[in-house]
Amino acid sequence: MNASYTYAVARPFRLDLLAGLRGVDGAPVRLVRHDDLVAVVSSVPDTGFDERSLEALPRLAEVARAHHAVVAGVAAHTVTLPCRLATIHRGDDRVAAVLRDRYPRLRAALDRLAGRVELGVKVYTEAGPPAVAASGPPAEVPAGTGPTAALGGLPSNIHTDAEPPTAGSPEAARSGRDYLRRRRAEQRAREEGRGAAHQAAERMDAELAALAADHRRHRPQDRRLSGAEGEHILNVAYLVAADQVGAFTAQARALAGGGLRVEVTGPWAPYSFAPPDEADEPAEDLT
Amino acid sequence: MTELTTRAPQAPAPNLADVLERVLDKGMVIAGDIRINLLDVELLTIKLRLLVASVERAKEMGIDWWEHDPTLSSRAIREVER
């Protein structure tokens, strides 16, 4: 038995425009139609396409690429609502029922997306956080030679009260205080730098949002894990008129500088502007 | 064929981390008949970002959990990197 894997819901288009584009596992793509809506589907075995296999990264990558290729292929020709990965029904009649049951909502979503594409903008700080100043912890600062030696007159009432001073201990205490003071200053500078970067990114977002029909904030990607240079401080998807892509991209890139790096991705089918999850609605009895 | 929209310019193939961010986290959710409960999306994308970004760099940082993860043989990593 085969099941139907749905890539996207779209306005009708000529399937031959996809020029033989294949879906997951090389299966041919077909259209399931209801009124003036189509679902773009292909067959997958109803056994053997399961979550266990999708936990293997190469398999997931393969399916994700195939899914995305079909969505992008369709979006190049018609208004497209991309579905989430692995949307699977028992057959085409079940897919048609989805189109029928959700018709008003799908139509409204497509109307809103007509003539628009999604662009991703990722903003990074130019480099990692400022390096910690050259000196190490107090133990590495020879007593009396550190910068605190010049400030010998400062009261040393923090660590030295309890015990009689031994040779070198006031200096060590001063080095310690100085170290902590320096660390605090560095931390403050780092936070101020980060705050300024975030403020600049917010301004950037406001400026770009003004050029877009809609925008969605996404979670920044983890720097340690993405391997990207700098801290990822802003990750936004913008819904932009298709004929404004060039202008929008140029504007986004022009906003780089001042320690911020800008990366523009897309155009994407409007993945980030799909209607809200059905999970929020009362469950339907589909059986 | 009355409703063709402006054709979007052809973009270069996007990187896998960006694709996964969209196909796993975004996109329209339609409850299917066959439920595929994907591995926790965040965990999955973190795993994938790590692999996709740079295996070498991750190793430099001492992150090598996949070498102990049965779903991620070294062969699998090579395939993902390809």
Coordinates of C-alpha atoms in Angstrom, one line a residue:
Chain A
M1 CA 0.0 0.0 0.0
N2 CA 1.1 3.5 -0.8
A3 CA 0.4 6.7 1.1
S4 CA 0.4 10.2 -0.2
Y5 CA 3.1 12.6 0.9
T6 CA 2.0 16.3 0.5
Y7 CA 4.7 18.9 -0.2
A8 CA 2.6 21.9 -0.6
V9 CA -0.8 23.4 -1.3
A10 CA -0.9 25.8 -4.2
R11 CA -3.0 27.4 -6.8
P12 CA -3.4 25.2 -9.9
F13 CA -0.5 25.1 -12.4
R14 CA 0.6 22.9 -15.2
L15 CA 2.5 20.0 -13.9
D16 CA 4.7 19.8 -16.9
L17 CA 6.3 23.1 -15.8
L18 CA 8.1 21.0 -13.1
A19 CA 9.8 19.2 -15.9
G20 CA 9.9 15.8 -14.3
L21 CA 10.9 17.0 -10.9
R22 CA 11.0 14.0 -8.5
G23 CA 10.0 13.9 -4.9
V24 CA 11.1 11.8 -1.9
D25 CA 12.9 8.7 -3.0
G26 CA 12.6 9.7 -6.6
A27 CA 8.9 9.3 -6.8
P28 CA 7.1 11.3 -9.5
V29 CA 5.1 14.2 -8.3
R30 CA 1.4 14.6 -9.1
L31 CA -1.4 17.0 -8.3
V32 CA -4.5 16.4 -6.2
R33 CA -7.1 19.0 -7.1
H34 CA -10.1 20.4 -5.3
D35 CA -11.8 23.4 -6.9
D36 CA -9.0 26.0 -7.5
L37 CA -6.6 24.4 -5.1
V38 CA -4.1 21.7 -5.7
A39 CA -2.0 19.6 -3.3
V40 CA 1.4 18.6 -4.7
V41 CA 1.9 15.0 -3.7
S42 CA 3.9 11.8 -4.4
S43 CA 3.6 8.3 -3.2
V44 CA 5.6 6.9 -0.3
P45 CA 5.3 3.4 1.0
D46 CA 3.0 3.4 4.1
T47 CA 5.5 1.2 5.7
G48 CA 9.2 2.1 5.7
F49 CA 8.6 5.8 5.9
D50 CA 8.7 6.3 9.6
E51 CA 10.2 8.4 12.3
R52 CA 12.9 5.9 13.2
S53 CA 14.4 6.2 9.7
L54 CA 14.1 10.0 9.9
E55 CA 16.2 10.0 13.0
A56 CA 19.2 9.0 10.9
L57 CA 20.7 12.2 9.7
P58 CA 21.6 11.2 6.2
R59 CA 18.0 10.0 5.6
L60 CA 16.5 13.1 7.1
A61 CA 18.8 15.3 5.0
E62 CA 17.8 13.4 1.9
V63 CA 14.1 13.7 2.6
A64 CA 14.4 17.4 3.6
R65 CA 16.3 18.2 0.4
A66 CA 13.7 16.4 -1.7
H67 CA 10.9 18.1 0.1
H68 CA 12.5 21.5 -0.3
A69 CA 13.2 20.9 -4.0
V70 CA 9.6 20.1 -4.8
V71 CA 8.4 23.1 -2.8
A72 CA 10.9 25.4 -4.5
G73 CA 10.0 24.0 -7.9
V74 CA 6.3 24.7 -7.3
A75 CA 6.9 28.1 -5.8
A76 CA 8.7 29.1 -8.9
H77 CA 5.5 28.9 -10.9
T78 CA 2.5 29.5 -8.6
V79 CA 1.5 30.8 -5.1
T80 CA 2.6 28.1 -2.7
L81 CA 1.9 27.1 0.9
P82 CA 4.7 24.8 1.9
C83 CA 3.8 21.9 4.2
R84 CA 5.9 20.7 7.1
L85 CA 8.1 17.8 6.4
A86 CA 6.4 14.4 6.4
T87 CA 2.8 15.3 6.0
I88 CA 1.3 12.0 5.0
H89 CA -2.2 10.8 4.3
R90 CA -3.6 7.3 3.4
G91 CA -4.4 8.3 -0.1
D92 CA -5.2 11.1 -2.6
D93 CA -8.8 11.1 -1.6
R94 CA -7.8 11.9 1.9
V95 CA -5.6 14.8 0.6
A96 CA -8.6 16.1 -1.4
A97 CA -10.7 16.0 1.7
V98 CA -8.1 18.2 3.4
L99 CA -8.4 20.7 0.6
R100 CA -12.2 20.6 0.7
D101 CA -12.4 20.9 4.5
R102 CA -10.0 23.7 4.8
Y103 CA -10.8 25.5 1.6
P104 CA -11.6 29.0 2.9
R105 CA -8.6 29.1 5.1
L106 CA -6.2 27.8 2.5
R107 CA -7.6 30.2 -0.1
A108 CA -7.2 33.1 2.2
A109 CA -3.6 32.1 3.0
L110 CA -2.7 31.8 -0.6
D111 CA -4.3 35.1 -1.5
R112 CA -2.1 36.7 1.2
L113 CA 1.0 35.2 -0.2
A114 CA 0.4 35.9 -3.9
G115 CA 3.3 37.6 -5.5
R116 CA 5.4 37.4 -2.4
V117 CA 8.5 35.4 -1.4
E118 CA 10.3 34.8 1.9
L119 CA 13.8 36.2 2.5
G120 CA 15.9 35.2 5.5
V121 CA 18.1 37.7 7.1
K122 CA 20.7 36.6 9.6
V123 CA 22.7 39.2 11.5
Y124 CA 26.0 38.3 13.3
T125 CA 28.4 40.2 15.3
E126 CA 31.5 40.6 13.2
A127 CA 33.7 38.5 15.6
G128 CA 33.3 36.6 18.8
P129 CA 33.0 38.4 22.2
P130 CA 35.9 40.7 22.9
A131 CA 38.9 38.7 24.1
V132 CA 39.6 38.8 27.8
A133 CA 42.4 41.2 28.5
A134 CA 45.9 39.8 28.4
S135 CA 46.5 39.1 32.1
G136 CA 45.4 36.0 33.7
P137 CA 44.1 35.4 37.2
P138 CA 45.9 37.1 40.2
A139 CA 48.2 34.2 40.8
E140 CA 50.0 34.9 37.6
V141 CA 50.6 38.6 38.4
P142 CA 53.9 38.9 40.3
A143 CA 53.3 40.8 43.5
G144 CA 54.2 44.5 43.3
T145 CA 54.7 44.5 39.5
G146 CA 51.1 44.6 38.4
P147 CA 49.3 47.9 37.6
T148 CA 48.0 48.0 41.2
A149 CA 51.5 48.7 42.5
A150 CA 51.1 52.2 41.3
L151 CA 47.9 52.5 43.4
G152 CA 49.6 51.5 46.6
G153 CA 47.6 54.0 48.7
L154 CA 44.3 52.2 48.3
P155 CA 42.8 50.8 51.5
S156 CA 43.0 47.1 51.6
N157 CA 40.1 46.2 53.8
I158 CA 38.6 43.3 51.9
H159 CA 40.6 40.2 52.4
T160 CA 43.3 41.2 54.9
D161 CA 41.4 42.0 58.1
A162 CA 41.2 38.5 59.5
E163 CA 44.9 37.7 59.4
P164 CA 48.0 39.7 60.2
P165 CA 49.6 40.8 57.0
T166 CA 52.3 38.6 55.7
A167 CA 54.9 39.8 53.2
G168 CA 53.3 40.2 49.9
S169 CA 49.7 39.5 50.9
P170 CA 48.5 43.2 50.6
E171 CA 49.9 43.2 47.1
A172 CA 48.2 39.9 46.3
A173 CA 45.0 41.3 47.7
R174 CA 45.3 44.3 45.6
S175 CA 46.1 42.2 42.6
G176 CA 43.0 40.2 43.3
R177 CA 40.8 43.3 43.7
D178 CA 42.3 44.7 40.6
Y179 CA 41.7 41.5 38.7
L180 CA 38.1 41.5 39.8
R181 CA 37.7 45.1 38.9
R182 CA 39.2 44.5 35.5
R183 CA 37.0 41.5 35.0
R184 CA 34.0 43.6 35.9
A185 CA 35.0 46.3 33.5
E186 CA 35.5 43.8 30.8
Q187 CA 32.2 42.2 31.4
R188 CA 30.5 45.6 31.4
A189 CA 32.2 46.5 28.1
R190 CA 31.1 43.1 26.7
E191 CA 27.6 43.7 27.8
E192 CA 27.5 47.2 26.5
G193 CA 29.0 45.9 23.2
R194 CA 26.4 43.2 23.1
G195 CA 23.6 45.7 24.0
A196 CA 24.7 48.1 21.3
A197 CA 24.9 45.2 18.7
H198 CA 21.4 44.1 19.7
Q199 CA 20.1 47.7 19.5
A200 CA 21.6 48.1 16.0
A201 CA 20.1 44.8 15.0
E202 CA 16.7 45.9 16.2
R203 CA 17.0 49.1 14.2
M204 CA 18.0 47.0 11.2
D205 CA 14.9 44.8 11.7
A206 CA 12.6 47.8 12.0
E207 CA 14.0 49.2 8.8
L208 CA 13.7 46.0 6.9
A209 CA 10.3 45.2 8.3
A210 CA 9.1 48.5 6.8
L211 CA 10.0 47.2 3.4
A212 CA 8.2 43.9 4.0
A213 CA 4.6 42.8 4.0
D214 CA 5.2 40.7 7.1
H215 CA 8.1 39.4 9.2
R216 CA 8.7 36.6 11.7
R217 CA 11.4 36.3 14.3
H218 CA 13.2 33.0 14.5
R219 CA 15.5 31.6 17.1
P220 CA 19.1 32.6 16.5
Q221 CA 21.2 29.6 15.6
D222 CA 23.7 28.6 18.3
R223 CA 27.1 29.9 17.5
R224 CA 28.9 27.0 19.1
L225 CA 27.0 24.6 17.0
S226 CA 26.5 26.4 13.7
G227 CA 30.2 27.2 13.4
A228 CA 29.3 30.6 12.0
E229 CA 31.7 33.4 12.9
G230 CA 30.5 35.8 15.5
E231 CA 27.4 35.7 17.6
H232 CA 24.1 35.2 15.7
I233 CA 21.9 37.9 17.2
L234 CA 19.1 38.2 14.7
N235 CA 17.3 35.6 12.6
V236 CA 14.2 37.0 10.8
A237 CA 12.1 35.9 7.8
Y238 CA 10.6 38.7 5.8
L239 CA 7.7 38.4 3.4
V240 CA 8.7 40.5 0.4
A241 CA 7.1 41.3 -2.9
A242 CA 8.7 39.1 -5.5
D243 CA 9.7 42.1 -7.6
Q244 CA 11.4 43.8 -4.6
V245 CA 13.8 41.0 -3.8
G246 CA 16.8 42.7 -5.3
A247 CA 16.0 46.0 -3.6
F248 CA 15.4 44.4 -0.3
T249 CA 18.5 42.3 -0.5
A250 CA 20.6 45.3 -1.4
Q251 CA 19.1 47.3 1.5
A252 CA 19.8 44.4 4.0
R253 CA 23.4 44.2 2.9
A254 CA 23.8 48.0 3.0
L255 CA 22.9 47.8 6.7
A256 CA 25.9 45.7 7.5
G257 CA 28.9 47.3 9.1
G258 CA 29.5 48.8 12.5
G259 CA 30.6 45.4 13.7
L260 CA 27.6 43.5 12.3
R261 CA 27.6 41.0 9.4
V262 CA 24.4 40.4 7.4
E263 CA 23.6 37.3 5.5
V264 CA 20.5 37.1 3.3
T265 CA 19.1 33.8 2.3
G266 CA 16.4 32.9 -0.2
P267 CA 14.1 33.7 -1.9
W268 CA 12.3 30.9 -0.2
A269 CA 8.7 29.7 -0.6
P270 CA 6.9 31.3 2.3
Y271 CA 7.6 28.6 4.9
S272 CA 7.5 31.0 7.7
F273 CA 4.2 32.6 6.8
A274 CA 2.0 29.5 6.8
P275 CA -1.3 29.8 8.6
P276 CA -1.1 29.0 12.4
D277 CA -0.9 25.4 13.5
E278 CA -4.0 23.3 13.6
A279 CA -2.9 22.1 17.0
D280 CA -4.7 25.2 18.4
E281 CA -8.0 24.0 17.0
P282 CA -10.4 21.4 18.2
A283 CA -9.3 18.0 16.8
E284 CA -11.3 16.8 13.8
D285 CA -12.5 13.2 13.5
L286 CA -10.7 12.1 10.3
T287 CA -11.5 8.4 10.5
Chain B
M1 CA -3.7 29.1 -16.0
T2 CA -4.7 32.5 -14.8
E3 CA -3.0 32.8 -11.6
L4 CA 0.7 32.6 -12.2
T5 CA 2.7 34.9 -10.0
T6 CA 5.9 36.6 -10.6
R7 CA 8.6 34.0 -10.9
A8 CA 11.0 34.3 -8.0
P9 CA 14.7 34.6 -9.1
Q10 CA 16.5 31.2 -8.9
A11 CA 18.5 31.1 -5.8
P12 CA 21.6 29.0 -5.3
A13 CA 21.0 25.7 -3.4
P14 CA 20.6 26.8 0.3
N15 CA 22.6 25.1 3.0
L16 CA 21.1 22.2 4.7
A17 CA 20.9 23.9 8.1
D18 CA 18.7 26.6 6.6
V19 CA 16.6 24.1 4.8
L20 CA 16.0 22.0 7.9
E21 CA 15.2 25.1 10.0
R22 CA 12.3 25.7 7.5
V23 CA 11.0 22.2 6.7
L24 CA 11.1 21.0 10.3
D25 CA 10.2 24.1 12.2
K26 CA 8.1 26.1 9.8
G27 CA 5.7 25.2 7.0
M28 CA 2.0 24.5 7.3
V29 CA 1.0 21.8 9.7
I30 CA -1.8 19.6 8.4
A31 CA -2.6 16.7 10.6
G32 CA -1.9 13.7 8.4
D33 CA -3.3 10.2 8.7
I34 CA 0.1 8.7 9.3
R35 CA 1.7 10.5 12.2
I36 CA 5.4 10.9 12.0
N37 CA 6.7 12.1 15.3
L38 CA 10.0 13.5 14.4
L39 CA 12.8 13.6 16.9
D40 CA 12.5 16.8 19.0
V41 CA 13.0 19.4 16.4
E42 CA 15.4 21.6 18.4
L43 CA 17.6 18.7 19.3
L44 CA 17.6 17.5 15.7
T45 CA 18.5 20.8 14.2
I46 CA 21.2 21.3 16.8
K47 CA 22.6 17.9 15.9
L48 CA 22.4 18.8 12.2
R49 CA 23.8 22.3 12.5
L50 CA 26.7 20.8 14.2
L51 CA 27.3 18.2 11.5
V52 CA 26.5 20.5 8.6
A53 CA 28.5 23.4 9.9
S54 CA 31.8 21.8 10.4
V55 CA 32.8 18.5 11.7
E56 CA 36.5 19.6 11.9
R57 CA 35.6 22.7 13.9
A58 CA 33.4 20.7 16.2
K59 CA 36.2 18.2 16.8
E60 CA 38.6 21.1 17.7
M61 CA 36.1 22.1 20.3
G62 CA 36.0 18.6 21.7
I63 CA 32.5 17.9 20.6
D64 CA 32.4 14.4 19.3
W65 CA 29.3 12.9 20.7
W66 CA 28.3 11.5 17.3
E67 CA 31.1 9.1 17.5
H68 CA 29.2 7.4 20.3
D69 CA 25.8 8.0 18.7
P70 CA 24.6 4.8 17.0
T71 CA 22.5 6.8 14.4
L72 CA 25.6 8.6 13.3
S73 CA 28.3 6.5 11.9
S74 CA 31.3 8.1 10.4
R75 CA 30.0 7.0 7.1
A76 CA 26.8 8.9 7.8
I77 CA 28.7 12.0 8.6
R78 CA 30.6 11.8 5.3
E79 CA 27.3 11.5 3.5
V80 CA 25.8 14.5 5.2
E81 CA 28.9 16.5 4.5
R82 CA 28.9 15.6 0.9

